[in-house]
Amino acid sequence: PALKGMLRRLGAAQRVVVAWQRSYLPEGEIMSHDAALLVPWDNDVMSFYELYHAAMPLVIPSAALMTKWLPATRWGSLEFDQPSLLRVGSEGYPRPWMDQSTLRSALEGDAYTWVSASDYYRFPHVLHFASAAELVAVVAAADLATTSAAMRSASRQMRSDSIAFHRSVLSGLLSSESRDGGQQGKAVAPSPPDAFDFTVGLLDNRWHQLPLGGTCRQGFIV
């Protein structure tokens, strides 16, 4: 309520109007707006990716402001659960879990670093704000048409890179499967030099499915 009140007051002077979503909106109605204001409630909100790849200009709290708001939003990915522990293992990898009930405990848990690592701050051309006043100023000053065009171009590049990456992974998997099956004399496509090598894990059976389910419903493969 406080943010809504400030934006109504500040936006009037800059002719910036914020329409708050109260229920599900069809795609056409969403895309009829000039930009989308999103306050993430986790590190990988699907709406962010959908809107980004639809070239809808996005306005997101800065990493510092998002960290400050964690006690109110409580990112699920930063909350400890048993499946997460199994995925990370016990080999000394950094663990992004912390008490988000207060700003102090969140900061002590290095929340700012983990928040900053999310795609909201890695994807190009996303607009950020550190206060309600800056939100209005950013939207009023931005060339949203140019921002949208830049996002569309970046999206195409991401898609191209993603296809190349997964093609190289698939090539590596199929090549190792062929070698393991003893199919001599059958040509296989070589993996690109920068492809990840999953061959060792496949051949010595180090890949396994976790006993507990996860967001993919069928468990995770690690």
Tab-separated table of C-alpha atoms in Angstrom:
chain	number	residue	atom	x	y	z
A	1	PRO	CA	0.000	0.000	0.000
A	2	ALA	CA	2.812	2.431	0.828
A	3	LEU	CA	4.531	1.827	-2.515
A	4	LYS	CA	1.264	2.222	-4.394
A	5	GLY	CA	0.569	5.523	-2.648
A	6	MET	CA	4.049	6.880	-3.379
A	7	LEU	CA	3.862	5.874	-7.027
A	8	ARG	CA	0.465	7.504	-7.463
A	9	ARG	CA	1.776	10.753	-5.974
A	10	LEU	CA	5.172	10.732	-7.707
A	11	GLY	CA	3.913	9.369	-11.000
A	12	ALA	CA	1.314	12.097	-11.456
A	13	ALA	CA	4.031	14.738	-11.772
A	14	GLN	CA	5.893	12.724	-14.441
A	15	ARG	CA	2.740	11.462	-16.167
A	16	VAL	CA	3.661	7.883	-15.276
A	17	VAL	CA	0.631	5.730	-14.479
A	18	VAL	CA	1.052	2.352	-12.771
A	19	ALA	CA	-1.828	-0.123	-13.189
A	20	TRP	CA	-1.678	-2.797	-10.473
A	21	GLN	CA	-2.510	-6.355	-11.459
A	22	ARG	CA	-5.306	-7.768	-9.292
A	23	SER	CA	-5.934	-11.027	-11.144
A	24	TYR	CA	-4.839	-13.043	-14.177
A	25	LEU	CA	-4.313	-10.958	-17.299
A	26	PRO	CA	-4.315	-12.332	-20.852
A	27	GLU	CA	-1.177	-11.794	-22.898
A	28	GLY	CA	-2.760	-9.165	-25.119
A	29	GLU	CA	-3.713	-6.987	-22.167
A	30	ILE	CA	-0.269	-7.308	-20.607
A	31	MET	CA	1.458	-6.363	-23.857
A	32	SER	CA	-0.795	-3.317	-24.261
A	33	HIS	CA	1.215	-1.579	-21.527
A	34	ASP	CA	4.471	0.274	-22.122
A	35	ALA	CA	6.480	-1.626	-19.505
A	36	ALA	CA	6.072	-4.175	-16.718
A	37	LEU	CA	7.022	-3.595	-13.091
A	38	LEU	CA	8.022	-6.884	-11.475
A	39	VAL	CA	8.997	-7.459	-7.836
A	40	PRO	CA	10.427	-11.010	-7.913
A	41	TRP	CA	9.377	-13.489	-5.236
A	42	ASP	CA	12.110	-15.971	-6.171
A	43	ASN	CA	15.283	-16.175	-8.227
A	44	ASP	CA	13.671	-17.611	-11.363
A	45	VAL	CA	10.139	-16.284	-11.717
A	46	MET	CA	8.880	-17.563	-15.078
A	47	SER	CA	6.951	-14.353	-15.753
A	48	PHE	CA	10.284	-12.562	-15.986
A	49	TYR	CA	11.534	-14.835	-18.764
A	50	GLU	CA	8.219	-14.795	-20.615
A	51	LEU	CA	8.024	-11.009	-20.573
A	52	TYR	CA	11.704	-10.591	-21.408
A	53	HIS	CA	11.534	-12.816	-24.471
A	54	ALA	CA	8.327	-11.071	-25.515
A	55	ALA	CA	10.440	-7.861	-25.539
A	56	MET	CA	8.319	-6.178	-22.861
A	57	PRO	CA	10.476	-3.552	-21.094
A	58	LEU	CA	10.968	-4.700	-17.506
A	59	VAL	CA	11.431	-2.587	-14.406
A	60	ILE	CA	12.945	-4.513	-11.481
A	61	PRO	CA	14.101	-3.448	-7.990
A	62	SER	CA	17.874	-3.036	-7.805
A	63	ALA	CA	19.795	-5.851	-6.145
A	64	ALA	CA	20.268	-3.725	-3.037
A	65	LEU	CA	16.570	-2.847	-2.797
A	66	MET	CA	15.520	-6.437	-3.511
A	67	THR	CA	17.792	-7.615	-0.706
A	68	LYS	CA	16.235	-5.033	1.607
A	69	TRP	CA	12.770	-6.355	0.732
A	70	LEU	CA	13.623	-10.034	1.344
A	71	PRO	CA	11.994	-10.151	4.806
A	72	ALA	CA	8.711	-9.258	3.075
A	73	THR	CA	9.101	-11.397	-0.077
A	74	ARG	CA	11.104	-14.410	1.238
A	75	TRP	CA	12.645	-15.984	-1.864
A	76	GLY	CA	11.934	-19.720	-1.762
A	77	SER	CA	15.274	-20.595	-3.360
A	78	LEU	CA	17.049	-19.007	-0.382
A	79	GLU	CA	15.047	-21.070	2.129
A	80	PHE	CA	16.616	-24.353	3.239
A	81	ASP	CA	14.986	-27.672	2.260
A	82	GLN	CA	16.230	-31.264	2.151
A	83	PRO	CA	16.162	-31.756	-1.661
A	84	SER	CA	18.359	-28.673	-2.023
A	85	LEU	CA	20.902	-30.141	0.369
A	86	LEU	CA	21.017	-33.370	-1.640
A	87	ARG	CA	21.534	-31.476	-4.896
A	88	VAL	CA	24.433	-29.461	-3.527
A	89	GLY	CA	26.057	-32.387	-1.726
A	90	SER	CA	28.744	-32.122	0.920
A	91	GLU	CA	31.810	-31.144	-1.081
A	92	GLY	CA	32.145	-27.608	0.188
A	93	TYR	CA	30.053	-25.871	-2.477
A	94	PRO	CA	28.555	-22.494	-1.502
A	95	ARG	CA	25.038	-22.870	-0.112
A	96	PRO	CA	22.548	-20.054	-0.724
A	97	TRP	CA	20.318	-20.595	2.313
A	98	MET	CA	19.758	-18.076	5.030
A	99	ASP	CA	17.318	-16.691	7.555
A	100	GLN	CA	15.342	-14.032	5.653
A	101	SER	CA	13.145	-13.007	8.566
A	102	THR	CA	15.151	-9.813	9.139
A	103	LEU	CA	17.401	-7.688	6.967
A	104	ARG	CA	20.297	-8.237	9.348
A	105	SER	CA	20.092	-12.029	9.179
A	106	ALA	CA	19.702	-11.912	5.398
A	107	LEU	CA	22.803	-9.756	5.020
A	108	GLU	CA	24.757	-12.010	7.383
A	109	GLY	CA	23.802	-14.903	5.111
A	110	ASP	CA	25.269	-13.068	2.091
A	111	ALA	CA	21.830	-12.477	0.553
A	112	TYR	CA	23.024	-9.595	-1.600
A	113	THR	CA	25.529	-11.827	-3.433
A	114	TRP	CA	22.915	-14.483	-4.183
A	115	VAL	CA	20.285	-11.962	-5.246
A	116	SER	CA	22.801	-10.256	-7.549
A	117	ALA	CA	23.590	-13.588	-9.226
A	118	SER	CA	20.014	-13.971	-10.521
A	119	ASP	CA	19.083	-13.261	-14.136
A	120	TYR	CA	17.242	-10.080	-13.152
A	121	TYR	CA	20.692	-8.474	-12.923
A	122	ARG	CA	22.508	-10.514	-15.576
A	123	PHE	CA	20.198	-10.071	-18.559
A	124	PRO	CA	20.921	-6.936	-20.590
A	125	HIS	CA	18.519	-4.014	-21.016
A	126	VAL	CA	16.517	-4.615	-17.817
A	127	LEU	CA	15.669	-1.348	-16.043
A	128	HIS	CA	16.367	-1.144	-12.301
A	129	PHE	CA	15.314	1.234	-9.555
A	130	ALA	CA	16.490	1.803	-5.978
A	131	SER	CA	13.480	3.798	-4.732
A	132	ALA	CA	9.930	4.731	-5.694
A	133	ALA	CA	11.140	8.122	-6.940
A	134	GLU	CA	13.816	6.489	-9.097
A	135	LEU	CA	11.269	4.030	-10.506
A	136	VAL	CA	9.170	6.909	-11.817
A	137	ALA	CA	12.242	8.750	-13.099
A	138	VAL	CA	13.601	5.660	-14.881
A	139	VAL	CA	10.320	4.949	-16.656
A	140	ALA	CA	9.808	8.609	-17.592
A	141	ALA	CA	13.326	8.962	-19.023
A	142	ALA	CA	13.637	5.597	-20.782
A	143	ASP	CA	13.206	5.156	-24.520
A	144	LEU	CA	11.005	2.097	-24.093
A	145	ALA	CA	10.727	1.384	-27.821
A	146	THR	CA	14.521	1.229	-28.114
A	147	THR	CA	14.724	-0.893	-24.965
A	148	SER	CA	12.189	-3.322	-26.398
A	149	ALA	CA	14.112	-3.625	-29.667
A	150	ALA	CA	17.361	-4.268	-27.777
A	151	MET	CA	15.664	-6.945	-25.656
A	152	ARG	CA	14.336	-8.643	-28.782
A	153	SER	CA	17.835	-8.748	-30.269
A	154	ALA	CA	19.321	-10.076	-27.022
A	155	SER	CA	16.611	-12.715	-26.838
A	156	ARG	CA	17.481	-13.980	-30.324
A	157	GLN	CA	21.144	-14.228	-29.348
A	158	MET	CA	20.282	-16.116	-26.138
A	159	ARG	CA	18.184	-18.578	-28.115
A	160	SER	CA	20.996	-19.128	-30.583
A	161	ASP	CA	23.534	-19.674	-27.786
A	162	SER	CA	21.170	-22.032	-25.957
A	163	ILE	CA	20.569	-24.153	-29.053
A	164	ALA	CA	24.317	-24.373	-29.697
A	165	PHE	CA	24.983	-25.383	-26.076
A	166	HIS	CA	22.325	-28.100	-25.956
A	167	ARG	CA	23.353	-29.377	-29.376
A	168	SER	CA	26.913	-29.801	-28.101
A	169	VAL	CA	25.683	-31.551	-24.944
A	170	LEU	CA	23.499	-33.931	-26.953
A	171	SER	CA	26.388	-34.636	-29.298
A	172	GLY	CA	28.589	-35.517	-26.326
A	173	LEU	CA	25.943	-37.775	-24.799
A	174	LEU	CA	25.303	-39.633	-28.055
A	175	SER	CA	29.020	-40.013	-28.727
A	176	SER	CA	29.657	-41.520	-25.278
A	177	GLU	CA	26.640	-43.813	-25.662
A	178	SER	CA	28.007	-45.061	-28.958
A	179	ARG	CA	31.456	-45.708	-27.483
A	180	ASP	CA	29.968	-47.478	-24.476
A	181	GLY	CA	27.827	-49.714	-26.708
A	182	GLY	CA	30.848	-50.880	-28.679
A	183	GLN	CA	29.511	-49.790	-32.037
A	184	GLN	CA	32.805	-49.831	-33.876
A	185	GLY	CA	33.070	-48.312	-37.295
A	186	LYS	CA	30.024	-46.091	-36.837
A	187	ALA	CA	30.753	-42.419	-37.277
A	188	VAL	CA	29.620	-40.038	-34.523
A	189	ALA	CA	29.565	-36.284	-34.557
A	190	PRO	CA	32.489	-34.839	-32.574
A	191	SER	CA	31.698	-32.482	-29.719
A	192	PRO	CA	32.703	-28.835	-30.100
A	193	PRO	CA	35.839	-27.913	-28.127
A	194	ASP	CA	33.870	-25.862	-25.615
A	195	ALA	CA	31.235	-28.542	-24.935
A	196	PHE	CA	30.825	-29.849	-21.414
A	197	ASP	CA	32.152	-33.407	-21.096
A	198	PHE	CA	29.570	-35.668	-19.449
A	199	THR	CA	31.258	-38.847	-20.730
A	200	VAL	CA	33.060	-39.753	-17.507
A	201	GLY	CA	29.933	-39.443	-15.388
A	202	LEU	CA	27.931	-41.623	-17.773
A	203	LEU	CA	30.498	-44.378	-18.148
A	204	ASP	CA	31.211	-44.897	-14.466
A	205	ASN	CA	27.522	-44.581	-13.438
A	206	ARG	CA	27.982	-41.478	-11.327
A	207	TRP	CA	24.718	-39.996	-12.589
A	208	HIS	CA	21.716	-40.945	-10.476
A	209	GLN	CA	18.241	-39.682	-9.618
A	210	LEU	CA	17.693	-38.231	-6.169
A	211	PRO	CA	15.186	-40.134	-4.011
A	212	LEU	CA	13.189	-37.001	-3.232
A	213	GLY	CA	11.078	-35.110	-5.749
A	214	GLY	CA	11.633	-31.536	-6.784
A	215	THR	CA	10.229	-28.833	-9.006
A	216	CYS	CA	10.407	-31.121	-12.033
A	217	ARG	CA	8.117	-33.615	-10.161
A	218	GLN	CA	10.233	-36.627	-11.132
A	219	GLY	CA	13.286	-35.701	-9.086
A	220	PHE	CA	16.641	-34.307	-10.101
A	221	ILE	CA	19.547	-35.938	-11.886
A	222	VAL	CA	22.945	-35.083	-10.428
